Amino acid sequence: MANPHTTPAPIPHGSYEPRHDPHSLTSNPDSSKNSSSGVDYEPHPSSSVKVSPEHEKIVKAITNLYSGSASEEDMSVYAAESVYDDPWSFCDTRYKIAGQWYGIPKLMASSKTLETEIISDNPYEIIFKLRQEYTPRVLHFSKPVNSLITLTLDQEGKVKYHKDQWNQKDYSHEGLGKVMKTLNGDHLTKVTRPPRDL
């Protein structure tokens, strides 16, 4: 099935942060299927665009990490100097990113990738919807979460910027929110203790 949404322009090397409009990428023509903010982050796997084997491997490694693999092999898809950016954290090296992923097995009784839908793919960028089910160790109830994942790649095909959006709002990188995100990214490794040689 062809993807009906706007194909984003490739991001030039050197400006790796994606700044796409989530509405144009994901908004469903059937407004009843959109969230209250007008986006549809629920994956529809039958609508996925085809990707190269190399990009399929990257998506698989990323979903493995979301699912708690805490694997050095999966972490190897990131460039050494890379960024992870979500509502809670901003990490600017692969080691700091590992601090996030190595925390999942400690915090979650389980984390399962339920569905993905790749909505855009070009040599330097992969965008996909993710539906992940988290079960915290303490509360023991399962909650599925939909998000929009954008991965920009460097010339070696490594992930240079990983943006995880939970709603229609992009991140401003300003003010107290950015400070708290950076502190989380800088210090979580002290708790989760990923391997130093990542």
Coordinates of C-alpha atoms in Angstrom, one line a residue:
M1 CA 0.0 0.0 0.0
A2 CA 1.5 3.4 -1.0
N3 CA 2.2 5.8 1.8
P4 CA -0.1 8.9 1.4
H5 CA 1.9 11.3 3.4
T6 CA 4.4 14.0 2.4
T7 CA 7.9 12.7 1.8
P8 CA 10.3 14.9 3.8
A9 CA 13.3 16.4 2.0
P10 CA 16.7 14.8 2.9
I11 CA 18.6 16.5 5.6
P12 CA 22.0 17.9 4.5
H13 CA 25.1 16.4 6.2
G14 CA 26.2 18.6 9.0
S15 CA 22.7 19.5 10.2
Y16 CA 21.6 16.2 11.5
E17 CA 18.7 17.2 13.7
P18 CA 15.4 16.4 12.0
R19 CA 12.8 19.2 12.0
H20 CA 9.9 17.7 10.1
D21 CA 6.2 18.6 10.5
P22 CA 4.5 15.5 12.2
H23 CA 1.1 16.5 10.9
S24 CA 2.2 16.3 7.2
L25 CA 4.0 13.0 8.0
T26 CA 1.4 11.2 9.9
S27 CA -2.0 12.9 9.9
N28 CA -4.7 10.4 8.9
P29 CA -7.3 11.5 6.3
D30 CA -9.9 9.9 8.7
S31 CA -9.7 12.5 11.5
S32 CA -11.3 10.0 13.9
K33 CA -8.0 8.0 13.8
N34 CA -5.9 11.0 14.8
S35 CA -5.0 12.0 18.3
S36 CA -6.4 15.1 19.8
S37 CA -3.4 16.9 18.5
G38 CA -4.1 15.9 14.9
V39 CA -1.3 13.3 14.5
D40 CA -1.6 9.5 14.0
Y41 CA 1.4 7.8 15.5
E42 CA -0.3 4.4 15.6
P43 CA 1.7 2.0 13.2
H44 CA 0.0 0.4 10.3
P45 CA 2.5 -2.2 9.2
S46 CA 0.8 -3.0 5.9
S47 CA 1.6 0.6 4.9
S48 CA 5.3 0.4 5.5
V49 CA 7.6 1.5 2.7
K50 CA 10.4 -0.9 1.7
V51 CA 13.9 -0.3 3.0
S52 CA 17.3 -1.6 2.1
P53 CA 18.7 -4.5 4.1
E54 CA 21.2 -2.1 5.8
H55 CA 18.4 0.2 7.0
E56 CA 16.3 -2.8 8.0
K57 CA 19.2 -3.9 10.2
I58 CA 19.3 -0.4 11.8
V59 CA 15.6 -0.4 12.6
K60 CA 15.8 -3.9 14.0
A61 CA 18.7 -2.9 16.3
I62 CA 16.8 0.2 17.5
T63 CA 13.7 -1.8 18.3
N64 CA 15.8 -4.4 20.1
L65 CA 17.1 -1.6 22.3
Y66 CA 13.6 -0.3 23.0
S67 CA 12.8 -3.9 24.0
G68 CA 15.6 -4.1 26.5
S69 CA 18.4 -5.9 24.6
A70 CA 21.1 -3.7 26.2
S71 CA 23.4 -5.1 23.5
E72 CA 26.7 -3.7 22.4
E73 CA 26.0 -5.1 18.9
D74 CA 22.7 -3.1 18.8
M75 CA 24.5 0.0 20.1
S76 CA 27.0 -0.2 17.3
V77 CA 24.4 1.3 14.9
Y78 CA 25.1 4.7 16.6
A79 CA 28.0 6.9 15.7
A80 CA 30.4 7.6 18.6
E81 CA 29.3 11.3 18.6
S82 CA 25.5 10.9 18.2
V83 CA 22.4 12.4 19.8
Y84 CA 19.3 10.8 21.5
D85 CA 16.5 13.2 22.0
D86 CA 13.1 12.5 23.7
P87 CA 10.8 14.3 26.1
W88 CA 12.9 13.2 29.1
S89 CA 16.5 13.0 27.9
F90 CA 19.1 14.6 25.7
C91 CA 22.2 12.6 25.2
D92 CA 25.1 13.7 23.0
T93 CA 27.4 10.6 22.9
R94 CA 26.9 6.9 22.2
Y95 CA 27.9 6.2 25.8
K96 CA 25.3 8.5 27.2
I97 CA 22.7 7.0 24.8
A98 CA 23.7 3.6 26.2
G99 CA 22.8 4.9 29.6
Q100 CA 19.2 5.2 28.5
W101 CA 19.0 1.7 26.9
Y102 CA 20.8 -0.1 29.6
G103 CA 18.2 1.3 32.0
I104 CA 15.3 -0.4 30.4
P105 CA 16.0 -3.9 31.8
K106 CA 16.5 -2.4 35.3
L107 CA 13.2 -0.4 35.2
M108 CA 10.9 -2.6 33.1
A109 CA 9.7 -6.1 33.8
S110 CA 9.2 -6.2 30.0
S111 CA 9.3 -4.0 27.0
K112 CA 7.9 -5.3 23.7
T113 CA 7.8 -3.9 20.2
L114 CA 4.2 -4.5 19.1
E115 CA 4.3 -2.9 15.7
T116 CA 6.3 -0.6 13.4
E117 CA 5.5 1.3 10.2
I118 CA 8.3 2.8 8.2
I119 CA 6.8 5.9 6.7
S120 CA 9.9 7.4 5.0
D121 CA 13.3 6.2 4.0
N122 CA 16.2 7.7 2.1
P123 CA 20.0 7.2 2.2
Y124 CA 20.4 9.6 5.1
E125 CA 17.2 9.2 7.1
I126 CA 14.7 6.6 8.4
I127 CA 11.3 7.6 9.9
F128 CA 9.0 5.1 11.5
K129 CA 6.1 4.8 13.8
L130 CA 6.6 2.6 16.9
R131 CA 4.1 1.0 19.2
Q132 CA 5.9 -0.2 22.3
E133 CA 4.4 -2.0 25.3
Y134 CA 6.1 -1.2 28.6
T135 CA 5.5 -3.1 31.9
P136 CA 7.2 -1.4 34.8
R137 CA 8.8 -3.6 37.5
V138 CA 7.1 -1.8 40.3
L139 CA 3.6 -1.3 39.1
H140 CA 3.2 -4.4 36.9
F141 CA 0.7 -3.1 34.5
S142 CA 1.3 -2.9 30.7
K143 CA 0.9 0.3 28.7
P144 CA 1.3 0.6 25.0
V145 CA 2.9 3.8 23.8
N146 CA 2.9 5.2 20.2
S147 CA 5.7 7.4 19.1
L148 CA 7.4 8.8 15.9
I149 CA 11.0 7.9 15.5
T150 CA 13.4 9.8 13.2
L151 CA 16.9 8.5 12.6
T152 CA 19.4 10.6 10.6
L153 CA 22.5 8.9 9.4
D154 CA 26.0 10.0 8.6
Q155 CA 28.1 9.2 5.6
E156 CA 29.1 5.8 7.1
G157 CA 25.5 4.9 7.6
K158 CA 25.6 5.3 11.4
V159 CA 22.8 6.9 13.4
K160 CA 23.8 10.4 14.1
Y161 CA 20.6 11.8 15.6
H162 CA 17.7 9.7 17.1
K163 CA 14.6 11.7 17.8
D164 CA 11.7 10.1 19.6
Q165 CA 8.5 12.2 19.6
W166 CA 5.5 11.4 21.7
N167 CA 3.2 14.1 20.4
Q168 CA 3.0 16.8 17.8
K169 CA 5.4 19.1 19.6
D170 CA 9.1 19.4 18.5
Y171 CA 11.8 20.1 21.1
S172 CA 13.0 23.7 21.5
H173 CA 16.3 22.9 23.4
E174 CA 15.7 26.0 25.5
G175 CA 14.9 26.7 29.1
L176 CA 14.5 24.5 32.2
G177 CA 13.2 21.6 30.2
K178 CA 16.4 21.4 28.2
V179 CA 18.5 21.7 31.3
M180 CA 16.6 18.8 33.0
K181 CA 16.9 16.6 29.8
T182 CA 20.6 17.2 29.6
L183 CA 21.2 16.4 33.3
N184 CA 19.3 13.2 32.8
G185 CA 21.4 12.3 29.8
D186 CA 24.6 13.2 31.5
H187 CA 24.1 11.4 34.7
L188 CA 22.0 8.3 34.1
T189 CA 25.1 6.3 33.1
K190 CA 26.1 6.4 36.8
V191 CA 23.0 4.4 37.6
T192 CA 22.7 2.1 34.6
R193 CA 26.5 1.5 34.1
P194 CA 26.8 0.6 30.4
P195 CA 30.2 -0.8 29.3
R196 CA 32.8 2.0 29.2
D197 CA 34.1 0.8 25.8
L198 CA 30.9 1.5 23.9

